[in-house]
PDB file of N, CA and C in Angstrom:
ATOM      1  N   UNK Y   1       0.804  -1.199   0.000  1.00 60.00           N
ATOM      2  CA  UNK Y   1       0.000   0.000   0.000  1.00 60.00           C
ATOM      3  C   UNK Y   1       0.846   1.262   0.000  1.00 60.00           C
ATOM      4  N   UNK Y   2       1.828   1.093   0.376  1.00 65.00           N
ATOM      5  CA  UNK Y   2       2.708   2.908   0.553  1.00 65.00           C
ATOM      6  C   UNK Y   2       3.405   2.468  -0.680  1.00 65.00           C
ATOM      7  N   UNK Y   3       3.622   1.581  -1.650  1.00 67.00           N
ATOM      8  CA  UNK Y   3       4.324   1.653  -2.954  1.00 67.00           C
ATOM      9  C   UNK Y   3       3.196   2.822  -3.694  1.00 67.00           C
ATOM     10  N   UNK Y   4       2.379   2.837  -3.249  1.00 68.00           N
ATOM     11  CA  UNK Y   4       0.994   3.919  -4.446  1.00 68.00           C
ATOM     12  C   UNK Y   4       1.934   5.221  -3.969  1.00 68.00           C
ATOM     13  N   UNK Y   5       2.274   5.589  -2.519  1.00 65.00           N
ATOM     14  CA  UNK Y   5       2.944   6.614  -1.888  1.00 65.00           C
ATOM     15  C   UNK Y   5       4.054   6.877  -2.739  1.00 65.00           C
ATOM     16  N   UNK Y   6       4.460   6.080  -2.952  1.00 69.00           N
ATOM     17  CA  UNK Y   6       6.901   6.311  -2.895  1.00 69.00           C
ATOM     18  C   UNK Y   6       6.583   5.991  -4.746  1.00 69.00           C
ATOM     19  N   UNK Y   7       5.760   5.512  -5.335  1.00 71.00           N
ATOM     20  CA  UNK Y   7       6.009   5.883  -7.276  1.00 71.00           C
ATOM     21  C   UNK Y   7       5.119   6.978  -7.383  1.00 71.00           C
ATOM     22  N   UNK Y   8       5.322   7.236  -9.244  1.00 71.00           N
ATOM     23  CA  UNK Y   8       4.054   8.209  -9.843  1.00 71.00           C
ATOM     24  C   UNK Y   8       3.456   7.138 -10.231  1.00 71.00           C
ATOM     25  N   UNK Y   9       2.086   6.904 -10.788  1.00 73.00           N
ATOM     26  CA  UNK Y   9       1.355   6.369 -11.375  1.00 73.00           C
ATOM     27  C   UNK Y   9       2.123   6.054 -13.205  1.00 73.00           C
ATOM     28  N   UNK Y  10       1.315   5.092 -13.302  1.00 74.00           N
ATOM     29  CA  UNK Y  10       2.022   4.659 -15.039  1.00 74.00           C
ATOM     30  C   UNK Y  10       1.686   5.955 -15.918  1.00 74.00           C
ATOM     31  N   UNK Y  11       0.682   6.315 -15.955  1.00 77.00           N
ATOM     32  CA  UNK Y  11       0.363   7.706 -16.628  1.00 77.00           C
ATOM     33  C   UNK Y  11       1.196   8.730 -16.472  1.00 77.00           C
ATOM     34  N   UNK Y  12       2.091   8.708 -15.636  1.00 74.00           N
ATOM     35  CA  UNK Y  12       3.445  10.180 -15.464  1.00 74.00           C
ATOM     36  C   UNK Y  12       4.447   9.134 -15.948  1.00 74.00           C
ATOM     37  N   UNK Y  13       4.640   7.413 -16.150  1.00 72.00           N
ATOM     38  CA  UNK Y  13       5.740   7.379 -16.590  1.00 72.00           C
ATOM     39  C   UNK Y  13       7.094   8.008 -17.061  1.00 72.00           C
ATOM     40  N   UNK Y  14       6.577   9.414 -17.759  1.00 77.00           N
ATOM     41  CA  UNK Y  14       7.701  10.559 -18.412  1.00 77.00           C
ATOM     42  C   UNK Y  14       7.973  10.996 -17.138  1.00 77.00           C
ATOM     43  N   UNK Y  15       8.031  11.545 -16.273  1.00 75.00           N
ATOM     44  CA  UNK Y  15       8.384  11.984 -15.030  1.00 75.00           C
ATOM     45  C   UNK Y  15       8.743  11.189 -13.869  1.00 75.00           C
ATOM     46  N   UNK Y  16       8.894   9.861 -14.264  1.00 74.00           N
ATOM     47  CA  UNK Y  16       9.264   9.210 -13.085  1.00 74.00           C
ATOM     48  C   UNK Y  16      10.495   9.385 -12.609  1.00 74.00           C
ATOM     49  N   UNK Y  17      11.209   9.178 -13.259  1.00 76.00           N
ATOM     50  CA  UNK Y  17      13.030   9.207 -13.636  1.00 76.00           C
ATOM     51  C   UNK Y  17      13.650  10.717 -13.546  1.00 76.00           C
ATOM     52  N   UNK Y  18      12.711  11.875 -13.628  1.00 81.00           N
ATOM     53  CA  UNK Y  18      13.014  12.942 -13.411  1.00 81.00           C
ATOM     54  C   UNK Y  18      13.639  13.946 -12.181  1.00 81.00           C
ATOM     55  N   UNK Y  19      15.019  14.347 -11.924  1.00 83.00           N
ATOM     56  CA  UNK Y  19      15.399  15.138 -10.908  1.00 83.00           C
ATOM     57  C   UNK Y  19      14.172  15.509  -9.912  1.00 83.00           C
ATOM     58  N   UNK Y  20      13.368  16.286  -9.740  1.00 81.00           N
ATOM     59  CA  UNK Y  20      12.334  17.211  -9.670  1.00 81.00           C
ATOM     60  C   UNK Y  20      11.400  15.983  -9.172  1.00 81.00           C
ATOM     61  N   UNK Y  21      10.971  14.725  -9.496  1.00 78.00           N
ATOM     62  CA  UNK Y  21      10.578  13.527  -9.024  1.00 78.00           C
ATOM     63  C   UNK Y  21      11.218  13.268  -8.046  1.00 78.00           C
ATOM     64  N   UNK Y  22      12.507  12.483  -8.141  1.00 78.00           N
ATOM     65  CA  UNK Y  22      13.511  12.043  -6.959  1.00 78.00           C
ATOM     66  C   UNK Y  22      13.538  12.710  -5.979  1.00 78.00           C
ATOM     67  N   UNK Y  23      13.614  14.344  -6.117  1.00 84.00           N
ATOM     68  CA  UNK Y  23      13.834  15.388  -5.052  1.00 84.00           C
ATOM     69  C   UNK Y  23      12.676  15.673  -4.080  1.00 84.00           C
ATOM     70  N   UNK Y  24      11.241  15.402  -4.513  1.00 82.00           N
ATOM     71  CA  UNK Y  24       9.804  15.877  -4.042  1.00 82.00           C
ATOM     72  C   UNK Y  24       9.730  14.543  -3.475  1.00 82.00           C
ATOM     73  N   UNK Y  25      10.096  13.675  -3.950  1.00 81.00           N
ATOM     74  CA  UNK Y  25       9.438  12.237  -2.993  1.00 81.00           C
ATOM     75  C   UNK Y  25       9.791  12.349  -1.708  1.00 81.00           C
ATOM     76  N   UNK Y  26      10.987  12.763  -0.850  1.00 84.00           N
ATOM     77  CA  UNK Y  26      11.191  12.287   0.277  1.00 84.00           C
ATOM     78  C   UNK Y  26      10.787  13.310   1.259  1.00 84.00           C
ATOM     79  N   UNK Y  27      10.671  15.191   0.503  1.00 87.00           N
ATOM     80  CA  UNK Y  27       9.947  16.019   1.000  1.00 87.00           C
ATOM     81  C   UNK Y  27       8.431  15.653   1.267  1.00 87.00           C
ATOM     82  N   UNK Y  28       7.850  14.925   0.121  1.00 85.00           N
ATOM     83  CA  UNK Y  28       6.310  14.982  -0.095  1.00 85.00           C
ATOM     84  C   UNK Y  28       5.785  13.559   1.383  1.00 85.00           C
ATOM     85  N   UNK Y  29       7.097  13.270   1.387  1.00 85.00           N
ATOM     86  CA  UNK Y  29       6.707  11.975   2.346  1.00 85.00           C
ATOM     87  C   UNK Y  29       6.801  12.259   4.021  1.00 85.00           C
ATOM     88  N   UNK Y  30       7.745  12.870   4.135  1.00 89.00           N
ATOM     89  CA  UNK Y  30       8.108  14.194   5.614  1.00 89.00           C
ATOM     90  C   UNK Y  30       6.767  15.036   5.868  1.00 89.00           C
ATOM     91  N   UNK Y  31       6.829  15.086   4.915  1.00 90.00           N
ATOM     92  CA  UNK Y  31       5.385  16.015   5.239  1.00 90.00           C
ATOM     93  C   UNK Y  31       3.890  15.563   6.084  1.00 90.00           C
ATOM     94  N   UNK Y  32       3.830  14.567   4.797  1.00 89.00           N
ATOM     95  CA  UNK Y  32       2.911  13.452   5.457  1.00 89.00           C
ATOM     96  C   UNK Y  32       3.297  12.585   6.588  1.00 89.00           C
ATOM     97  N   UNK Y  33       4.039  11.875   6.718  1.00 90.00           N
ATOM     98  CA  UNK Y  33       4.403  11.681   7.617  1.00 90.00           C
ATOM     99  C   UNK Y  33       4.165  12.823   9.049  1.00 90.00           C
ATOM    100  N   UNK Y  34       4.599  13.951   9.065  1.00 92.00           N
ATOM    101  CA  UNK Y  34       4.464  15.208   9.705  1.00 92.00           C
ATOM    102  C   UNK Y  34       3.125  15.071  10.341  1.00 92.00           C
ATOM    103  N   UNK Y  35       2.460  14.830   9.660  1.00 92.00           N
ATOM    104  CA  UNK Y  35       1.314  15.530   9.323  1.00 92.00           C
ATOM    105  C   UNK Y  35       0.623  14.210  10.266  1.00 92.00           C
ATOM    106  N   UNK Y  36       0.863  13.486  10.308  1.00 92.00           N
ATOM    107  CA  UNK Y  36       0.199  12.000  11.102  1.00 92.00           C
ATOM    108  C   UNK Y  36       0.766  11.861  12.458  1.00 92.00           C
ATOM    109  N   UNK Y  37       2.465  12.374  12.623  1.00 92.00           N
ATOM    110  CA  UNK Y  37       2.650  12.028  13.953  1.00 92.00           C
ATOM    111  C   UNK Y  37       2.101  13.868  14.505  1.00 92.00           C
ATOM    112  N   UNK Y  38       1.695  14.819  13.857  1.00 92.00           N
ATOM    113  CA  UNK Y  38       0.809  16.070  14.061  1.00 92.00           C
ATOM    114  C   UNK Y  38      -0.466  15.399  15.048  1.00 92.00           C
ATOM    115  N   UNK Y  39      -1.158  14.347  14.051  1.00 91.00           N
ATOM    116  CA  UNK Y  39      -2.307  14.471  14.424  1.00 91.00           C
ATOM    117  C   UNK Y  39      -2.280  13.420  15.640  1.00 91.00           C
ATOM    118  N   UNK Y  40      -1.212  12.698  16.064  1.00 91.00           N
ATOM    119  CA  UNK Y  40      -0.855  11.631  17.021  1.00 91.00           C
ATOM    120  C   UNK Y  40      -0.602  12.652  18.365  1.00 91.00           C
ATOM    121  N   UNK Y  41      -0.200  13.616  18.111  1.00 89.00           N
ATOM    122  CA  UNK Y  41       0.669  14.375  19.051  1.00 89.00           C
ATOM    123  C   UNK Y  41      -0.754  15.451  19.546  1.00 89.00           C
ATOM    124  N   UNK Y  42      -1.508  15.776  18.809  1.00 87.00           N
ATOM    125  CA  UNK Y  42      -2.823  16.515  19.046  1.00 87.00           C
ATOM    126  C   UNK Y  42      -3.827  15.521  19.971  1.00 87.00           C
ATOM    127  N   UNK Y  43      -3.336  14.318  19.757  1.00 87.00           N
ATOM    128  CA  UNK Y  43      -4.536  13.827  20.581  1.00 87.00           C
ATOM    129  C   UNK Y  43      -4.142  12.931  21.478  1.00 87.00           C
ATOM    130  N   UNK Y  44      -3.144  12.301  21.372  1.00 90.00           N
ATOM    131  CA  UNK Y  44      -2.537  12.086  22.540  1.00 90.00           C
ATOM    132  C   UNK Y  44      -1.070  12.661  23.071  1.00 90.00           C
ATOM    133  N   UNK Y  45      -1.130  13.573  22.845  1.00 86.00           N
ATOM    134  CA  UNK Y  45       0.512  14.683  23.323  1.00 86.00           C
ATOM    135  C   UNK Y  45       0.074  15.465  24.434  1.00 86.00           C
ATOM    136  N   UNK Y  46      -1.289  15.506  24.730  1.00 85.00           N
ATOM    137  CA  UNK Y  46      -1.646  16.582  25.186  1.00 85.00           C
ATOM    138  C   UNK Y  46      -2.445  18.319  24.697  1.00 85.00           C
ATOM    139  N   UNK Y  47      -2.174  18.322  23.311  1.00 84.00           N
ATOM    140  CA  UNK Y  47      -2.270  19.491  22.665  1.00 84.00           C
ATOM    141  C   UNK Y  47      -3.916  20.023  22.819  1.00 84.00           C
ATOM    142  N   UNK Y  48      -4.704  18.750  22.874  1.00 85.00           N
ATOM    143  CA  UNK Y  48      -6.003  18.745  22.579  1.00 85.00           C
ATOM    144  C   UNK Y  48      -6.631  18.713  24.139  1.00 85.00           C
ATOM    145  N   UNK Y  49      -6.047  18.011  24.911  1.00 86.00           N
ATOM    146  CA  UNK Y  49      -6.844  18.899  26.294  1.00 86.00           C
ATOM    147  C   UNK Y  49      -6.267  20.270  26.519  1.00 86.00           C
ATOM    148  N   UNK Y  50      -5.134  20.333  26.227  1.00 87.00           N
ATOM    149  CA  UNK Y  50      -4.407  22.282  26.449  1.00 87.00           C
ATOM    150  C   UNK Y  50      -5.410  22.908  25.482  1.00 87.00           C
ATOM    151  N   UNK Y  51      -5.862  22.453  24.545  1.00 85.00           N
ATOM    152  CA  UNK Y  51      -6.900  23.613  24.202  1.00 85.00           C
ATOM    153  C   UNK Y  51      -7.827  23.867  24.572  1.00 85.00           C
ATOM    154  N   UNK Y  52      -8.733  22.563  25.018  1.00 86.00           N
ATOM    155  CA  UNK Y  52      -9.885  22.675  25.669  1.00 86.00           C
ATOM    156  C   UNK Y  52     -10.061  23.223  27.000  1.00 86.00           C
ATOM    157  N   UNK Y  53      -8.571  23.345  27.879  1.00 89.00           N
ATOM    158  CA  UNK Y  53      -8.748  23.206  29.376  1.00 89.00           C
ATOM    159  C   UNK Y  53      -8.763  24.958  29.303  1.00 89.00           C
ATOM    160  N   UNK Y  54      -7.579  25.496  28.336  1.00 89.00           N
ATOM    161  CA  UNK Y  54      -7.617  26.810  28.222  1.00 89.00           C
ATOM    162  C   UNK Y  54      -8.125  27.566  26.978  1.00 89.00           C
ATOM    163  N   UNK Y  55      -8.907  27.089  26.118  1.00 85.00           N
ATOM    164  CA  UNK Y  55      -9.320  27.844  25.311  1.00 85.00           C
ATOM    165  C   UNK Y  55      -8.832  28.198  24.220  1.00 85.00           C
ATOM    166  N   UNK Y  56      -9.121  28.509  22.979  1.00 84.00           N
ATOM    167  CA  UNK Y  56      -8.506  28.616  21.855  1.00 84.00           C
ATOM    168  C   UNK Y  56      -8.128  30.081  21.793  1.00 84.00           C
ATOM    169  N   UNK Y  57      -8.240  31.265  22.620  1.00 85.00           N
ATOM    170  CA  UNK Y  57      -8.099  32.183  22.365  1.00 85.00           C
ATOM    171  C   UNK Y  57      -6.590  32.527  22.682  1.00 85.00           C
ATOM    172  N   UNK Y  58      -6.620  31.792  23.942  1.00 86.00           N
ATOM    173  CA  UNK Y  58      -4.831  31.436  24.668  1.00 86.00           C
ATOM    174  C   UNK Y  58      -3.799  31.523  23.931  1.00 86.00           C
ATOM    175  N   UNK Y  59      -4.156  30.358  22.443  1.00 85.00           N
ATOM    176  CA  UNK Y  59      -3.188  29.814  21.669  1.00 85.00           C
ATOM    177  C   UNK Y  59      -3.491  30.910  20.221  1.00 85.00           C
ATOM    178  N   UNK Y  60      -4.072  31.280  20.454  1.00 88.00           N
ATOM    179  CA  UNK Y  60      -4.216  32.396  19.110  1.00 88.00           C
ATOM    180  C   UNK Y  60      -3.361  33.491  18.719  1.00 88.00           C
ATOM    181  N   UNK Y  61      -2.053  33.880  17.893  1.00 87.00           N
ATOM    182  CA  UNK Y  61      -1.104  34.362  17.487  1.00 87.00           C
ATOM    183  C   UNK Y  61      -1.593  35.325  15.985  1.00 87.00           C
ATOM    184  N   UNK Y  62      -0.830  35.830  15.739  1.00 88.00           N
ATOM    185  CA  UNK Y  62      -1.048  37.326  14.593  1.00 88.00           C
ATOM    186  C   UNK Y  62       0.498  37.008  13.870  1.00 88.00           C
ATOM    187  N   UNK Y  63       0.002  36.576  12.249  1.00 85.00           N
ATOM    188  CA  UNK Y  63       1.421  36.835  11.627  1.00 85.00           C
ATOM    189  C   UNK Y  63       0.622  38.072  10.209  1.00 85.00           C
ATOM    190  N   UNK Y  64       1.863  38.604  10.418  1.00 90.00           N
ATOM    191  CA  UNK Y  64       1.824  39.770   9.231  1.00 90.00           C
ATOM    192  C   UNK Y  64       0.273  40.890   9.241  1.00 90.00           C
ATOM    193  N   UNK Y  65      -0.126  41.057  10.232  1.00 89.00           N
ATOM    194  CA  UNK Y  65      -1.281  41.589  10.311  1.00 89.00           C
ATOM    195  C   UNK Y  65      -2.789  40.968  10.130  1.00 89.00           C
ATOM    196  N   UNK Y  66      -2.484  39.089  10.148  1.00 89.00           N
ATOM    197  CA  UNK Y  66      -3.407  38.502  10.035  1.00 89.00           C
ATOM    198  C   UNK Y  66      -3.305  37.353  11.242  1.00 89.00           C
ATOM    199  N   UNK Y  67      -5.080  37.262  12.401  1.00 89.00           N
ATOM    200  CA  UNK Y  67      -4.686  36.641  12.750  1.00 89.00           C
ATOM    201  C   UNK Y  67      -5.293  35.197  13.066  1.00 89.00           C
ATOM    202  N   UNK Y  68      -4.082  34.129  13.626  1.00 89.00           N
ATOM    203  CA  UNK Y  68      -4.001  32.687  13.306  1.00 89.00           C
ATOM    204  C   UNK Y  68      -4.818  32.236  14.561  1.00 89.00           C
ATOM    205  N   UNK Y  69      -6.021  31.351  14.038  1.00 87.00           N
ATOM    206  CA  UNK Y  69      -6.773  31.215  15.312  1.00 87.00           C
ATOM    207  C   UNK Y  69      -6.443  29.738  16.446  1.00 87.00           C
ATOM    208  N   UNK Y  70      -6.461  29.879  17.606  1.00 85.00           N
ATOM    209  CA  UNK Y  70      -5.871  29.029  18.838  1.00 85.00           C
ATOM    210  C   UNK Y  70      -5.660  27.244  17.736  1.00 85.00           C
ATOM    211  N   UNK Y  71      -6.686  27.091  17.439  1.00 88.00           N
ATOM    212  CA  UNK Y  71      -6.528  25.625  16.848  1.00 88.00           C
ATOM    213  C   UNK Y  71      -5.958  25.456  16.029  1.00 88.00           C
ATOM    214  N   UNK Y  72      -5.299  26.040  15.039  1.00 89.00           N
ATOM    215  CA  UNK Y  72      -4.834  25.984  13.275  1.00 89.00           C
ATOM    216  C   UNK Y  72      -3.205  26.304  14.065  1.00 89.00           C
ATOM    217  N   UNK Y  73      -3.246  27.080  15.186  1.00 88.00           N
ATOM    218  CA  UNK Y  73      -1.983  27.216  15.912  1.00 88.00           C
ATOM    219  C   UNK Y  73      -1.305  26.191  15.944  1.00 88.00           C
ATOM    220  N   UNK Y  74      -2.176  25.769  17.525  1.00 89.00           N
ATOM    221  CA  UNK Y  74      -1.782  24.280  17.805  1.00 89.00           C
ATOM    222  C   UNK Y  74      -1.048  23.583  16.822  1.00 89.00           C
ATOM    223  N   UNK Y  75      -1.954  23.323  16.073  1.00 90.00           N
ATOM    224  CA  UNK Y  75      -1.595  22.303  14.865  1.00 90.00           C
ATOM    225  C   UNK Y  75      -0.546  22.325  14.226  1.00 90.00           C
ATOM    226  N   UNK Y  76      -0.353  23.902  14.048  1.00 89.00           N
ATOM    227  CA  UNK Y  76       1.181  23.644  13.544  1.00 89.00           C
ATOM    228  C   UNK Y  76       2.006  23.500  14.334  1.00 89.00           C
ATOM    229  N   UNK Y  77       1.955  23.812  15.580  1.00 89.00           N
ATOM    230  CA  UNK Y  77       3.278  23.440  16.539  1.00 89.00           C
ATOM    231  C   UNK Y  77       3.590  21.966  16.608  1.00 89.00           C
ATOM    232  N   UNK Y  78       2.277  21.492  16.248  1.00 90.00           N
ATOM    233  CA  UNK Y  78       2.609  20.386  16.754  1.00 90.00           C
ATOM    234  C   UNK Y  78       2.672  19.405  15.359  1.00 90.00           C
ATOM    235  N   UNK Y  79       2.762  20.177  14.498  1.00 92.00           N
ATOM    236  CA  UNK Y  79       3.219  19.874  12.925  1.00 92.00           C
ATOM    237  C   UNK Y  79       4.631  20.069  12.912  1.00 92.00           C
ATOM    238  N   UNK Y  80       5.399  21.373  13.734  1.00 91.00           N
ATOM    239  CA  UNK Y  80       6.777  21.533  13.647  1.00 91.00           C
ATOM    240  C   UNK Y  80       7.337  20.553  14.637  1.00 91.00           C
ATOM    241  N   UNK Y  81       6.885  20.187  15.592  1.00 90.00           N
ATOM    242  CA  UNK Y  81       7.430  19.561  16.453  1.00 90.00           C
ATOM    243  C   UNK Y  81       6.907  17.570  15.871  1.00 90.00           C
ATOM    244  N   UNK Y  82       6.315  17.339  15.096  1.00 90.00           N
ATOM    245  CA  UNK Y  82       6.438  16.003  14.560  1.00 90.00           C
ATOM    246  C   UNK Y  82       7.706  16.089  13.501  1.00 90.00           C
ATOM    247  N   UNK Y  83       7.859  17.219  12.457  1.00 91.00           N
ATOM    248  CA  UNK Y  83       9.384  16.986  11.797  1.00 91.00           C
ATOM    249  C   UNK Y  83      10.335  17.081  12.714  1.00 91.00           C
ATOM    250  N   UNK Y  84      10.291  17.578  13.876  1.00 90.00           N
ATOM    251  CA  UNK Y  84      11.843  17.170  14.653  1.00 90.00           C
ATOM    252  C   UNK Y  84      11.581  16.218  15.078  1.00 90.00           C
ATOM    253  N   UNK Y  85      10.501  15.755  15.402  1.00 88.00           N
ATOM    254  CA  UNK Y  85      10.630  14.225  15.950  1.00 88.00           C
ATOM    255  C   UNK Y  85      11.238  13.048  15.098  1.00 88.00           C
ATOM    256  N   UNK Y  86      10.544  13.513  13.993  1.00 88.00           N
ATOM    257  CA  UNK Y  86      10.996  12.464  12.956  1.00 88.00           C
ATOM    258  C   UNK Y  86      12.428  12.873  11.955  1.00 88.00           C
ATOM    259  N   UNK Y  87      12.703  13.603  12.040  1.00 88.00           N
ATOM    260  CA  UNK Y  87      14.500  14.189  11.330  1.00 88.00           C
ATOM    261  C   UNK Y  87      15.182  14.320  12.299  1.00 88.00           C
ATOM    262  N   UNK Y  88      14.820  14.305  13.956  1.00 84.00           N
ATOM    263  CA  UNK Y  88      15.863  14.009  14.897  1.00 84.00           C
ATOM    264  C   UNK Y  88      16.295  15.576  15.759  1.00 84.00           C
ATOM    265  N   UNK Y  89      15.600  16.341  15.191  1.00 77.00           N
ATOM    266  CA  UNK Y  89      16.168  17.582  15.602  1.00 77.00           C
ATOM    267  C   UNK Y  89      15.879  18.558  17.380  1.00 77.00           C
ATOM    268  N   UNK Y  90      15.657  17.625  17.654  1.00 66.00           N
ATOM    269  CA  UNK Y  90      15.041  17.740  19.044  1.00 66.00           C
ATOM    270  C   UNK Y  90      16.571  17.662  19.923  1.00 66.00           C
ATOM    271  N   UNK Y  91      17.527  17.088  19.124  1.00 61.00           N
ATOM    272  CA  UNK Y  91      18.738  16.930  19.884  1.00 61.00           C
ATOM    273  C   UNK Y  91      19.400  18.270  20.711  1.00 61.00           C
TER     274      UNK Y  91
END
């Protein structure tokens, strides 16, 4: 099942073999990956009673004059903090 993940489909055949292919696969996979030990870490890390116990307004931040509301926060912290978990950078 993760071979559908790590190729292109037969229909990109022309792009399989391509720089720009090779280079996006292991980003496109970090990500996802990211993105799962994110949602591991939201619900059992703690992230998800810290919002509820204090509120989403707590966690609510302002970038560039726009602002990021308590939950979409969370999420990314705990989106940045699954790539160090998983690339090691927590060291």
């Amino acid at each position: 099942r993760v071979r559908h993940v790590l190729e292109l489909p037969d229909s990109l055949w022309f792009y399989r073999d391509r720089r720009w292919a090779r280079l996006a696969r292991p980003i496109v996979l970090l990500i996802g990956a990211s993105h799962w030990m994110a949602c591991l870490l939201g619900y059992f890390g703690g992230y998800r009673d810290a919002l509820i116990t204090n509120g989403a307004a707590e966690y609510a931040t302002t970038f560039q004059d726009f602002e990021v509301g308590g939950a979409f926060s969370m999420y990314l912290t705990a989106l940045v903090e699954g790539v160090f978990l998983l690339t090691g950078g927590l060291d």
